Amino acid sequence: IALDDFGTAIRRKLFSFEDIIRIETQDLQRILREVDSGNLAIAMKSCSEALREKIYGSLSKRAAEGLREEIELLGPMRLKDVEAAQDVIIQSVRRLEEEGQITLDANAEAVVA
C-alpha cells in the first residue's frame, strides 16, 4: 500500500459525525437526500452549533425548519442512541464515498485547471 493510500484509508476509518462539517455543500446535500430525517434529528442532538448551521444551510428553508422542530420535539435522549444514529449516517457517508458519489476530503483532491 502506498503511503498516500494508507493515509487516506486511516482518515476514512477515523471519520466522525463532526467531520461532516468539512464536506463540500454539494456533497452534503447528496448525503442529506440519502439519510432518514428522523435519524438525522437524533444524530444532531449532540453535534456542535457550527455543524448544525452547516446542515441547516444545506437544506431548503422549509426542510431546515422541519428538522429544527423535530430535534426540539425529541427531548432528552441517551447518548448511546444519539451515537447509534450518528453511526448509521457515517455508514451512509462511507458508502457514498466508496461509490464515488461524494468526496470526503476535498482538500486532498488534486485539481488541474
mmCIF file of C-alpha atoms in Angstrom:
data_model
loop_
_atom_site.group_PDB
_atom_site.id
_atom_site.type_symbol
_atom_site.label_atom_id
_atom_site.label_comp_id
_atom_site.label_asym_id
_atom_site.label_seq_id
_atom_site.Cartn_x
_atom_site.Cartn_y
_atom_site.Cartn_z
ATOM 1 C CA ILE A 1 0.000 0.000 0.000
ATOM 2 C CA ALA A 2 1.362 3.410 -0.949
ATOM 3 C CA LEU A 3 1.784 5.853 1.915
ATOM 4 C CA ASP A 4 -0.800 8.251 0.428
ATOM 5 C CA ASP A 5 -3.322 5.408 0.134
ATOM 6 C CA PHE A 6 -2.593 4.366 3.708
ATOM 7 C CA GLY A 7 -3.204 7.912 4.986
ATOM 8 C CA THR A 8 -6.469 8.119 3.067
ATOM 9 C CA ALA A 9 -7.581 4.756 4.466
ATOM 10 C CA ILE A 10 -6.862 5.898 8.019
ATOM 11 C CA ARG A 11 -8.753 9.188 7.527
ATOM 12 C CA ARG A 12 -11.767 7.255 6.275
ATOM 13 C CA LYS A 13 -11.710 4.918 9.272
ATOM 14 C CA LEU A 14 -11.409 7.801 11.733
ATOM 15 C CA PHE A 15 -14.230 9.808 10.158
ATOM 16 C CA SER A 16 -16.626 11.060 12.835
ATOM 17 C CA PHE A 17 -20.031 12.703 12.662
ATOM 18 C CA GLU A 18 -18.473 16.115 13.393
ATOM 19 C CA ASP A 19 -16.201 15.654 10.350
ATOM 20 C CA ILE A 20 -19.276 16.185 8.177
ATOM 21 C CA ILE A 21 -18.572 19.905 8.600
ATOM 22 C CA ARG A 22 -15.574 19.513 6.234
ATOM 23 C CA ILE A 23 -17.674 18.053 3.411
ATOM 24 C CA GLU A 24 -18.477 20.348 0.483
ATOM 25 C CA THR A 25 -22.061 21.658 0.472
ATOM 26 C CA GLN A 26 -22.996 19.843 -2.745
ATOM 27 C CA ASP A 27 -21.788 16.523 -1.312
ATOM 28 C CA LEU A 28 -23.542 17.219 1.991
ATOM 29 C CA GLN A 29 -26.790 17.805 0.110
ATOM 30 C CA ARG A 30 -26.309 14.412 -1.565
ATOM 31 C CA ILE A 31 -25.839 12.794 1.861
ATOM 32 C CA LEU A 32 -28.893 14.531 3.316
ATOM 33 C CA ARG A 33 -31.064 13.182 0.492
ATOM 34 C CA GLU A 34 -29.958 9.658 1.460
ATOM 35 C CA VAL A 35 -30.474 9.718 5.218
ATOM 36 C CA ASP A 36 -33.691 9.412 7.190
ATOM 37 C CA SER A 37 -34.708 12.787 8.647
ATOM 38 C CA GLY A 38 -35.723 11.218 11.965
ATOM 39 C CA ASN A 39 -32.335 9.572 12.275
ATOM 40 C CA LEU A 40 -30.630 12.839 11.303
ATOM 41 C CA ALA A 41 -32.548 14.704 14.018
ATOM 42 C CA ILE A 42 -31.395 12.191 16.636
ATOM 43 C CA ALA A 43 -27.799 12.321 15.352
ATOM 44 C CA MET A 44 -27.771 16.113 15.594
ATOM 45 C CA LYS A 45 -28.787 16.183 19.282
ATOM 46 C CA SER A 46 -25.157 16.312 20.421
ATOM 47 C CA CYS A 47 -23.414 17.972 17.467
ATOM 48 C CA SER A 48 -21.737 21.368 17.503
ATOM 49 C CA GLU A 49 -23.656 24.513 16.615
ATOM 50 C CA ALA A 50 -21.320 25.006 13.632
ATOM 51 C CA LEU A 51 -22.251 21.595 12.216
ATOM 52 C CA ARG A 52 -25.949 22.255 12.833
ATOM 53 C CA GLU A 53 -25.724 25.508 10.876
ATOM 54 C CA LYS A 54 -23.847 23.786 8.024
ATOM 55 C CA ILE A 55 -26.550 21.103 7.812
ATOM 56 C CA TYR A 56 -29.403 23.633 8.032
ATOM 57 C CA GLY A 57 -27.702 25.728 5.354
ATOM 58 C CA SER A 58 -27.563 22.714 3.042
ATOM 59 C CA LEU A 59 -31.323 22.188 3.264
ATOM 60 C CA SER A 60 -34.215 24.187 1.887
ATOM 61 C CA LYS A 61 -35.595 26.719 4.365
ATOM 62 C CA ARG A 62 -38.692 24.585 4.909
ATOM 63 C CA ALA A 63 -36.709 21.373 5.419
ATOM 64 C CA ALA A 64 -34.350 23.128 7.857
ATOM 65 C CA GLU A 65 -37.299 24.447 9.882
ATOM 66 C CA GLY A 66 -38.846 20.979 9.956
ATOM 67 C CA LEU A 67 -35.579 19.455 11.138
ATOM 68 C CA ARG A 68 -35.217 22.082 13.892
ATOM 69 C CA GLU A 69 -38.736 21.289 15.101
ATOM 70 C CA GLU A 70 -38.069 17.562 15.000
ATOM 71 C CA ILE A 71 -34.925 17.977 17.130
ATOM 72 C CA GLU A 72 -36.813 20.110 19.678
ATOM 73 C CA LEU A 73 -39.624 17.559 19.932
ATOM 74 C CA LEU A 74 -37.197 14.728 20.706
ATOM 75 C CA GLY A 75 -36.443 15.934 24.216
ATOM 76 C CA PRO A 76 -33.609 14.383 26.257
ATOM 77 C CA MET A 77 -32.041 11.248 24.776
ATOM 78 C CA ARG A 78 -29.492 8.672 25.825
ATOM 79 C CA LEU A 79 -26.052 9.376 24.385
ATOM 80 C CA LYS A 80 -25.755 5.807 23.092
ATOM 81 C CA ASP A 81 -28.924 6.318 20.997
ATOM 82 C CA VAL A 82 -27.531 9.551 19.553
ATOM 83 C CA GLU A 83 -24.216 7.836 18.768
ATOM 84 C CA ALA A 84 -26.044 4.926 17.108
ATOM 85 C CA ALA A 85 -27.905 7.381 14.851
ATOM 86 C CA GLN A 86 -24.612 9.099 14.030
ATOM 87 C CA ASP A 87 -23.053 5.732 13.139
ATOM 88 C CA VAL A 88 -25.866 4.993 10.674
ATOM 89 C CA ILE A 89 -25.221 8.321 8.936
ATOM 90 C CA ILE A 90 -21.452 7.756 8.924
ATOM 91 C CA GLN A 91 -22.057 4.387 7.221
ATOM 92 C CA SER A 92 -24.098 6.162 4.532
ATOM 93 C CA VAL A 93 -21.317 8.738 4.091
ATOM 94 C CA ARG A 94 -18.699 5.998 3.699
ATOM 95 C CA ARG A 95 -20.854 4.091 1.208
ATOM 96 C CA LEU A 96 -21.426 7.196 -0.925
ATOM 97 C CA GLU A 97 -17.699 7.948 -0.837
ATOM 98 C CA GLU A 98 -16.800 4.377 -1.835
ATOM 99 C CA GLU A 99 -19.278 4.598 -4.725
ATOM 100 C CA GLY A 100 -17.577 7.807 -5.863
ATOM 101 C CA GLN A 101 -20.707 9.909 -5.351
ATOM 102 C CA ILE A 102 -19.092 12.239 -2.784
ATOM 103 C CA THR A 103 -15.591 13.281 -1.706
ATOM 104 C CA LEU A 104 -14.738 13.160 1.987
ATOM 105 C CA ASP A 105 -11.621 15.302 1.883
ATOM 106 C CA ALA A 106 -11.965 17.889 -0.858
ATOM 107 C CA ASN A 107 -8.646 19.445 0.179
ATOM 108 C CA ALA A 108 -6.821 16.203 -0.591
ATOM 109 C CA GLU A 109 -8.050 16.079 -4.178
ATOM 110 C CA ALA A 110 -5.593 17.277 -6.795
ATOM 111 C CA VAL A 111 -7.166 19.753 -9.196
ATOM 112 C CA VAL A 112 -5.679 20.839 -12.501
ATOM 113 C CA ALA A 113 -7.039 23.839 -14.405
#
